[in-house]
Coordinates of C-alpha atoms in Angstrom, one line a residue:
M1 CA 8.8 -79.9 -124.6
S2 CA 11.9 -82.4 -125.5
N3 CA 11.2 -84.4 -128.0
D4 CA 14.3 -86.1 -127.8
T5 CA 14.1 -89.8 -128.9
E6 CA 17.8 -90.7 -128.2
H7 CA 17.3 -91.4 -124.3
R8 CA 17.5 -95.0 -123.7
P9 CA 14.1 -96.9 -122.9
T10 CA 15.8 -98.7 -119.8
E11 CA 16.1 -95.3 -118.3
V12 CA 12.2 -94.5 -119.0
F13 CA 11.3 -98.3 -117.8
A14 CA 13.4 -97.7 -114.4
V15 CA 11.6 -94.4 -113.1
F16 CA 8.2 -95.5 -113.9
L17 CA 8.6 -99.1 -112.3
R18 CA 10.1 -97.0 -109.1
L19 CA 6.7 -95.2 -109.3
G20 CA 4.7 -98.1 -110.1
L21 CA 5.8 -99.4 -106.9
T22 CA 5.1 -96.3 -104.7
S23 CA 2.5 -94.3 -106.2
F24 CA -0.3 -94.7 -103.7
G25 CA -3.3 -92.6 -103.5
G26 CA -5.2 -92.8 -107.0
P27 CA -4.7 -91.0 -110.4
I28 CA -4.9 -87.1 -109.2
A29 CA -2.2 -88.5 -106.5
H30 CA -0.3 -90.4 -109.9
L31 CA -0.2 -86.6 -111.5
G32 CA 1.6 -85.2 -108.3
Y33 CA 4.1 -88.2 -107.9
F34 CA 4.9 -87.3 -111.8
R35 CA 5.0 -83.7 -111.4
D36 CA 7.7 -84.1 -108.5
E37 CA 9.8 -86.5 -110.3
F38 CA 9.7 -85.0 -114.1
V39 CA 9.2 -81.5 -113.7
T40 CA 11.1 -80.5 -110.2
R41 CA 13.8 -83.3 -110.0
R42 CA 14.6 -84.6 -113.3
R43 CA 13.8 -81.4 -115.4
W44 CA 12.2 -83.6 -118.5
L45 CA 9.8 -80.9 -118.9
S46 CA 8.8 -77.5 -117.8
D47 CA 5.8 -77.0 -115.4
A48 CA 3.6 -75.1 -118.1
A49 CA 4.2 -78.1 -120.7
Y50 CA 3.4 -80.5 -118.2
A51 CA 0.2 -78.8 -117.3
D52 CA -0.7 -78.9 -120.9
L53 CA -0.4 -82.6 -121.1
V54 CA -2.3 -83.3 -117.9
A55 CA -5.1 -81.1 -119.4
L56 CA -5.1 -83.1 -122.5
C57 CA -5.5 -86.4 -120.5
Q58 CA -7.9 -85.4 -118.2
F59 CA -9.8 -83.9 -121.3
L60 CA -10.0 -87.5 -123.4
P61 CA -11.6 -90.9 -122.3
G62 CA -9.2 -93.2 -120.2
P63 CA -6.8 -93.6 -117.3
A64 CA -5.7 -90.1 -117.4
S65 CA -2.5 -90.6 -115.3
S66 CA -1.4 -94.0 -117.4
Q67 CA -2.1 -91.7 -120.4
V68 CA 0.1 -88.8 -119.1
G69 CA 2.6 -91.6 -118.5
F70 CA 2.6 -92.8 -121.9
A71 CA 3.0 -89.2 -123.1
L72 CA 5.8 -88.6 -121.2
G73 CA 7.6 -92.1 -122.3
L74 CA 6.9 -91.4 -125.9
M75 CA 8.5 -87.7 -125.7
R76 CA 11.6 -88.9 -123.8
A77 CA 12.4 -92.3 -125.8
G78 CA 10.0 -92.6 -128.8
W79 CA 7.6 -95.3 -128.8
R80 CA 9.9 -97.7 -127.3
G81 CA 9.7 -95.3 -124.5
A82 CA 6.1 -95.0 -124.4
L83 CA 5.7 -99.0 -124.0
A84 CA 8.8 -98.8 -121.3
A85 CA 6.7 -96.3 -119.1
F86 CA 3.4 -98.1 -119.3
A87 CA 5.1 -101.4 -118.4
G88 CA 6.7 -99.7 -115.6
F89 CA 4.2 -98.3 -114.1
T90 CA 1.2 -101.0 -114.8
L91 CA 3.2 -104.2 -113.8
P92 CA 3.9 -103.8 -110.5
S93 CA -0.1 -103.5 -109.1
A94 CA -1.3 -105.9 -112.4
L95 CA 1.2 -108.6 -111.0
L96 CA -0.2 -108.1 -107.3
L97 CA -3.7 -108.3 -108.4
L98 CA -3.4 -111.2 -110.4
A99 CA -1.6 -112.9 -107.4
F100 CA -4.5 -112.2 -105.3
A101 CA -6.8 -113.3 -107.5
L102 CA -5.1 -116.6 -108.2
G103 CA -4.9 -117.1 -104.3
A104 CA -8.1 -115.7 -103.3
D105 CA -9.8 -119.3 -103.0
A106 CA -7.1 -120.4 -100.7
I107 CA -8.4 -118.0 -98.3
D108 CA -10.5 -119.9 -95.8
G109 CA -11.7 -119.5 -92.2
P110 CA -14.0 -116.6 -90.7
L111 CA -10.5 -114.3 -90.7
G112 CA -10.2 -114.6 -94.1
T113 CA -13.5 -114.4 -95.5
G114 CA -14.5 -111.6 -93.3
A115 CA -11.5 -109.9 -94.2
L116 CA -12.6 -110.3 -97.7
A117 CA -15.8 -108.9 -96.8
G118 CA -14.4 -105.9 -95.3
L119 CA -12.9 -105.1 -99.0
K120 CA -16.3 -105.0 -100.3
I121 CA -17.2 -102.7 -97.6
V122 CA -14.1 -100.4 -98.1
A123 CA -15.4 -100.3 -101.9
V124 CA -18.5 -98.3 -100.6
A125 CA -16.4 -95.8 -98.8
I126 CA -13.9 -95.4 -101.7
V127 CA -16.9 -95.0 -104.2
A128 CA -18.7 -92.8 -102.1
Q129 CA -15.5 -90.3 -102.1
A130 CA -14.8 -90.5 -105.7
V131 CA -18.8 -89.4 -106.3
L132 CA -18.4 -86.6 -103.6
G133 CA -15.3 -85.2 -105.3
M134 CA -16.1 -85.6 -108.8
S135 CA -19.6 -83.9 -108.0
R136 CA -17.7 -81.3 -106.6
S137 CA -15.2 -80.6 -109.8
L138 CA -17.7 -81.7 -112.8
C139 CA -21.1 -80.8 -111.2
P140 CA -20.3 -77.2 -109.8
D141 CA -23.6 -75.7 -111.2
R142 CA -27.6 -76.5 -111.2
P143 CA -27.4 -77.6 -115.2
R144 CA -24.5 -79.9 -114.8
A145 CA -25.9 -81.6 -111.2
A146 CA -29.6 -81.8 -113.5
I147 CA -27.4 -83.9 -116.1
A148 CA -25.9 -86.3 -113.6
L149 CA -29.5 -86.7 -112.0
G150 CA -30.5 -87.5 -115.7
A151 CA -27.9 -90.0 -116.1
V152 CA -29.1 -91.8 -113.0
A153 CA -33.1 -91.4 -114.1
V154 CA -31.5 -93.1 -117.6
L155 CA -29.9 -96.1 -115.7
A156 CA -33.1 -96.5 -113.6
F157 CA -34.9 -97.6 -116.6
V158 CA -32.3 -98.8 -119.2
P159 CA -29.7 -100.5 -116.9
G160 CA -26.3 -101.9 -118.3
A161 CA -23.8 -100.9 -120.9
A162 CA -26.8 -99.4 -123.5
G163 CA -27.7 -97.3 -120.4
M164 CA -24.3 -95.8 -119.5
I165 CA -23.3 -95.1 -123.5
G166 CA -26.9 -93.6 -123.8
A167 CA -26.5 -91.5 -120.5
I168 CA -22.8 -90.3 -121.6
V169 CA -24.6 -89.2 -125.2
L170 CA -27.6 -87.7 -123.8
G171 CA -25.3 -85.8 -120.9
A172 CA -23.0 -84.6 -123.9
L173 CA -25.8 -83.3 -126.0
A174 CA -27.6 -81.5 -122.9
G175 CA -23.7 -79.9 -122.4
L176 CA -23.8 -78.6 -126.1
V177 CA -27.4 -76.9 -125.4
L178 CA -26.5 -75.6 -122.2
G179 CA -23.1 -74.3 -123.6
G180 CA -21.2 -72.3 -120.7
E181 CA -18.1 -70.2 -120.6
G182 CA -15.2 -71.9 -122.0
R183 CA -11.8 -72.0 -120.3
S184 CA -8.2 -71.8 -121.0
L185 CA -6.5 -75.1 -121.2
G186 CA -3.0 -74.0 -121.4
G187 CA -0.4 -73.5 -124.2
P188 CA 0.6 -75.8 -126.9
V189 CA 1.6 -79.5 -126.4
T190 CA 4.6 -81.0 -128.5
P191 CA 3.5 -84.6 -129.4
G192 CA 6.1 -86.6 -131.0
V193 CA 3.1 -87.8 -133.4
T194 CA 2.9 -87.2 -137.0
R195 CA -0.6 -86.9 -138.6
R196 CA -0.2 -90.1 -140.2
Q197 CA -0.1 -92.2 -137.2
A198 CA -2.6 -89.8 -135.4
G199 CA -5.1 -90.8 -138.4
L200 CA -4.5 -94.3 -137.7
A201 CA -4.5 -94.1 -134.4
L202 CA -8.2 -92.7 -134.5
A203 CA -9.1 -95.1 -136.9
A204 CA -8.3 -98.0 -134.9
F205 CA -10.1 -96.6 -132.0
F206 CA -13.2 -95.9 -133.8
G207 CA -12.7 -99.5 -135.5
L208 CA -12.3 -101.6 -132.9
L209 CA -15.3 -100.1 -130.9
I210 CA -17.6 -100.3 -134.0
L211 CA -16.2 -104.2 -135.0
L212 CA -15.6 -105.7 -131.6
P213 CA -19.3 -106.0 -130.7
L214 CA -20.0 -107.5 -133.9
V215 CA -17.5 -110.1 -133.8
A216 CA -18.0 -110.6 -130.1
G217 CA -20.5 -113.7 -130.7
W218 CA -17.6 -115.5 -132.5
A219 CA -15.6 -116.6 -129.5
Q220 CA -15.2 -115.9 -125.8
G221 CA -11.9 -114.3 -126.2
L222 CA -13.1 -111.9 -128.5
A223 CA -16.1 -111.2 -126.0
V224 CA -13.8 -110.2 -123.3
I225 CA -11.7 -108.2 -125.8
D226 CA -14.7 -106.1 -126.5
G227 CA -16.2 -105.9 -122.8
F228 CA -12.8 -104.3 -121.5
Y229 CA -12.2 -102.4 -124.4
R230 CA -15.4 -100.6 -124.5
A231 CA -15.1 -99.9 -120.4
G232 CA -11.9 -98.4 -121.4
A233 CA -13.1 -96.1 -124.3
L234 CA -15.9 -94.8 -122.1
V235 CA -14.1 -93.6 -119.1
F236 CA -14.4 -90.2 -118.7
G237 CA -14.1 -88.0 -115.5
G238 CA -11.3 -90.5 -113.5
G239 CA -10.4 -93.7 -112.7
H240 CA -13.1 -94.7 -110.7
V241 CA -15.9 -94.6 -113.3
V242 CA -14.4 -97.7 -114.8
L243 CA -16.2 -99.5 -112.3
P244 CA -19.8 -99.4 -113.4
L245 CA -18.3 -100.0 -116.8
L246 CA -16.7 -103.3 -116.1
Q247 CA -19.4 -104.5 -113.8
A248 CA -21.8 -104.0 -116.8
G249 CA -19.1 -106.1 -118.8
V250 CA -18.2 -108.7 -116.6
V251 CA -20.7 -109.5 -113.9
A252 CA -23.9 -108.8 -116.2
P253 CA -22.9 -111.6 -118.4
G254 CA -22.1 -113.9 -115.5
W255 CA -18.5 -114.1 -115.9
V256 CA -17.6 -112.8 -112.6
S257 CA -20.0 -112.8 -109.3
E258 CA -20.8 -109.5 -107.7
A259 CA -19.2 -110.4 -104.4
D260 CA -15.6 -111.3 -106.3
F261 CA -16.3 -108.2 -108.3
L262 CA -16.4 -106.1 -105.4
T263 CA -13.6 -108.0 -103.3
G264 CA -11.2 -107.6 -106.0
Y265 CA -12.2 -104.0 -106.3
G266 CA -11.4 -103.3 -102.6
A267 CA -7.9 -105.2 -103.1
A268 CA -7.2 -102.8 -106.0
Q269 CA -7.5 -99.9 -103.8
A270 CA -4.6 -101.6 -101.4
V271 CA -1.9 -101.7 -104.2
P272 CA 0.1 -98.6 -106.2
G273 CA -0.3 -98.0 -109.7
P274 CA -3.3 -97.3 -111.8
L275 CA -6.9 -98.3 -111.0
F276 CA -7.1 -99.9 -114.1
T277 CA -4.9 -102.9 -113.6
F278 CA -8.2 -104.2 -111.3
A279 CA -8.9 -105.7 -115.0
A280 CA -5.9 -107.7 -114.6
Y281 CA -7.7 -109.5 -111.4
L282 CA -10.9 -109.6 -113.3
G283 CA -9.4 -111.2 -116.4
A284 CA -7.7 -113.9 -113.7
I285 CA -11.1 -115.4 -112.5
L286 CA -13.6 -115.2 -115.5
E287 CA -15.9 -118.0 -116.0
P288 CA -15.3 -119.2 -118.6
A289 CA -11.9 -119.4 -120.0
P290 CA -9.8 -117.2 -121.0
N291 CA -8.8 -116.8 -117.5
G292 CA -6.0 -117.2 -115.6
I293 CA -2.5 -115.4 -116.4
A294 CA -3.8 -115.4 -120.4
G295 CA -6.8 -113.8 -119.1
A296 CA -5.7 -111.0 -117.3
A297 CA -3.2 -110.4 -120.1
L298 CA -6.0 -110.3 -122.5
A299 CA -8.5 -108.1 -119.8
L300 CA -5.4 -105.6 -119.0
G301 CA -4.1 -104.9 -122.8
A302 CA -8.1 -104.5 -123.9
V303 CA -8.8 -102.1 -121.2
F304 CA -6.0 -99.6 -121.7
L305 CA -5.5 -99.7 -125.7
P306 CA -8.5 -97.2 -126.1
G307 CA -7.0 -94.6 -124.2
F308 CA -3.6 -94.7 -125.7
L309 CA -5.4 -94.9 -129.1
V310 CA -7.4 -91.9 -128.7
L311 CA -4.3 -89.9 -126.9
V312 CA -1.9 -90.7 -129.7
G313 CA -4.7 -89.9 -132.5
V314 CA -5.6 -86.2 -130.6
L315 CA -2.0 -85.3 -129.7
P316 CA -1.1 -83.3 -133.0
F317 CA -4.7 -81.9 -133.5
W318 CA -4.8 -80.9 -129.9
D319 CA -3.9 -77.3 -130.0
R320 CA -6.9 -76.7 -132.2
F321 CA -9.7 -78.7 -130.8
R322 CA -9.5 -77.3 -127.2
A323 CA -10.3 -74.0 -128.4
M324 CA -13.5 -75.1 -129.9
G325 CA -15.9 -74.0 -127.3
R326 CA -18.6 -76.8 -128.7
A327 CA -16.1 -79.2 -127.6
Q328 CA -15.5 -77.8 -124.5
A329 CA -19.4 -77.7 -123.8
L330 CA -19.7 -81.7 -125.2
M331 CA -17.1 -82.6 -122.5
R332 CA -18.4 -80.5 -119.7
G333 CA -21.9 -82.4 -120.4
A334 CA -20.2 -85.9 -120.6
N335 CA -18.2 -85.4 -117.8
A336 CA -21.9 -84.3 -115.5
A337 CA -23.1 -87.6 -116.6
V338 CA -20.3 -89.9 -115.4
V339 CA -20.8 -88.4 -112.1
G340 CA -24.5 -89.6 -112.3
I341 CA -23.4 -93.1 -113.8
L342 CA -20.9 -93.8 -110.6
G343 CA -23.6 -92.4 -108.2
A344 CA -25.8 -94.9 -109.6
A345 CA -22.8 -97.6 -109.2
L346 CA -22.5 -96.5 -105.8
Y347 CA -25.9 -98.1 -104.9
D348 CA -25.9 -101.2 -107.5
P349 CA -23.8 -103.5 -106.9
V350 CA -21.7 -101.5 -104.6
F351 CA -24.1 -100.8 -101.3
T352 CA -26.6 -103.5 -102.1
T353 CA -23.8 -106.3 -102.2
A354 CA -21.7 -105.1 -99.6
I355 CA -23.8 -104.0 -96.9
G356 CA -25.8 -106.4 -95.1
D357 CA -26.8 -104.9 -92.0
M358 CA -26.0 -101.9 -89.4
R359 CA -23.0 -103.2 -88.6
D360 CA -21.7 -103.2 -92.0
F361 CA -23.1 -99.8 -92.6
A362 CA -21.3 -98.5 -89.5
L363 CA -18.0 -99.4 -90.8
A364 CA -18.4 -98.1 -94.4
L365 CA -19.3 -94.7 -92.6
A366 CA -16.1 -95.1 -90.5
C367 CA -14.1 -96.1 -93.9
F368 CA -15.7 -93.1 -95.4
L369 CA -15.1 -90.7 -92.8
A370 CA -11.3 -91.7 -92.2
L371 CA -11.2 -91.1 -96.2
T372 CA -12.9 -87.7 -96.2
L373 CA -12.4 -86.1 -93.0
W374 CA -9.5 -87.3 -91.6
K375 CA -7.7 -87.8 -94.9
A376 CA -6.2 -91.0 -94.1
P377 CA -4.3 -93.0 -97.0
A378 CA -6.2 -95.3 -98.9
L379 CA -4.1 -98.1 -98.0
A380 CA -4.8 -97.5 -94.2
V381 CA -8.2 -97.5 -94.9
V382 CA -8.2 -100.7 -96.6
A383 CA -6.4 -102.1 -93.7
L384 CA -8.9 -100.8 -91.4
G385 CA -11.8 -102.2 -93.4
A386 CA -10.3 -105.6 -93.7
A387 CA -9.5 -105.6 -90.1
G388 CA -13.1 -104.5 -89.4
G389 CA -14.7 -107.0 -91.6
A390 CA -12.5 -109.8 -89.7
G391 CA -13.4 -108.5 -86.7
L392 CA -17.4 -108.6 -87.4
A393 CA -17.2 -112.4 -88.7
L394 CA -15.5 -113.1 -85.6
L395 CA -18.7 -111.6 -83.5
G396 CA -21.0 -113.5 -85.7

């Protein structure tokens, strides 16, 4: 894998900006776009090296596609290249969702409010599809299905962030006890990161995870950073898992209503780029301040930061760590637990907030079937949900 840092960051930014404007379909689709662009067309790295990098980012907490992009920028043009890749891939969707947040109050009348209600109904279908897909890949056997069920049980008795953290820890421990066959994760990854830099990144990752809850009460801005940082640090198994974590961080304390939360989540399905940019919408509508543009920037930086810190921290040690059978067992258990966490979120708040009657349920079911059986693009399903919500509002 090339570690040439003499390439211009502007080149990296231009490529990732185009991807940020056109990459619809979620993190798995993004990884496909990246492979086509950087392996097939531009030949920045080999197919095997790309597979190694993807394996690493899927193994770690955080937004996998954004982490792959960050690493590609780092390996292509150094630290400035990493920041250029992040900015190019993230800004389009973040700005679109910020504009939606700032203009949502201007949407009035039955058509507008109905369309917003339709976006909440779309969220039911999107999350249900994510639960189905993740359960197939992360809970393929009875022991891991039991871990997922156990996570739901934990959240039934201990709701909120504490229950989620407990479910992940218990799932990881159960995975360690159950063990299982290790899997090959590919060949070596060339990191472009020194061990000293990696150590500082890991220290920052864990230090912020411990320190932020202790200082969150000092100022609202610190509380916001803490909520979004913790959500970004605990996302295992896919971008949609950030939904219950963010819900616990912003809805539970009363900063965002459940209705506004689900409206924004539905809108996030209609834009290209990483799902984590949903944080920009939430940061913009927070009450009390900081909100608006400042709140969006604060939330966006906080939710992405832990994923990048842990990626940088693990890169030089990845080849040795991934060979450890116990490490793989821990991750298998944690990943099974997050399926249960997302399944619990599918019921509350997603279903309970969006579905008011049988007509709403019928529209949600139509969107779900369009996604799973008819393989319709997510953007088309979002349009279907918004149009259906407007139609139901007109019918009264």
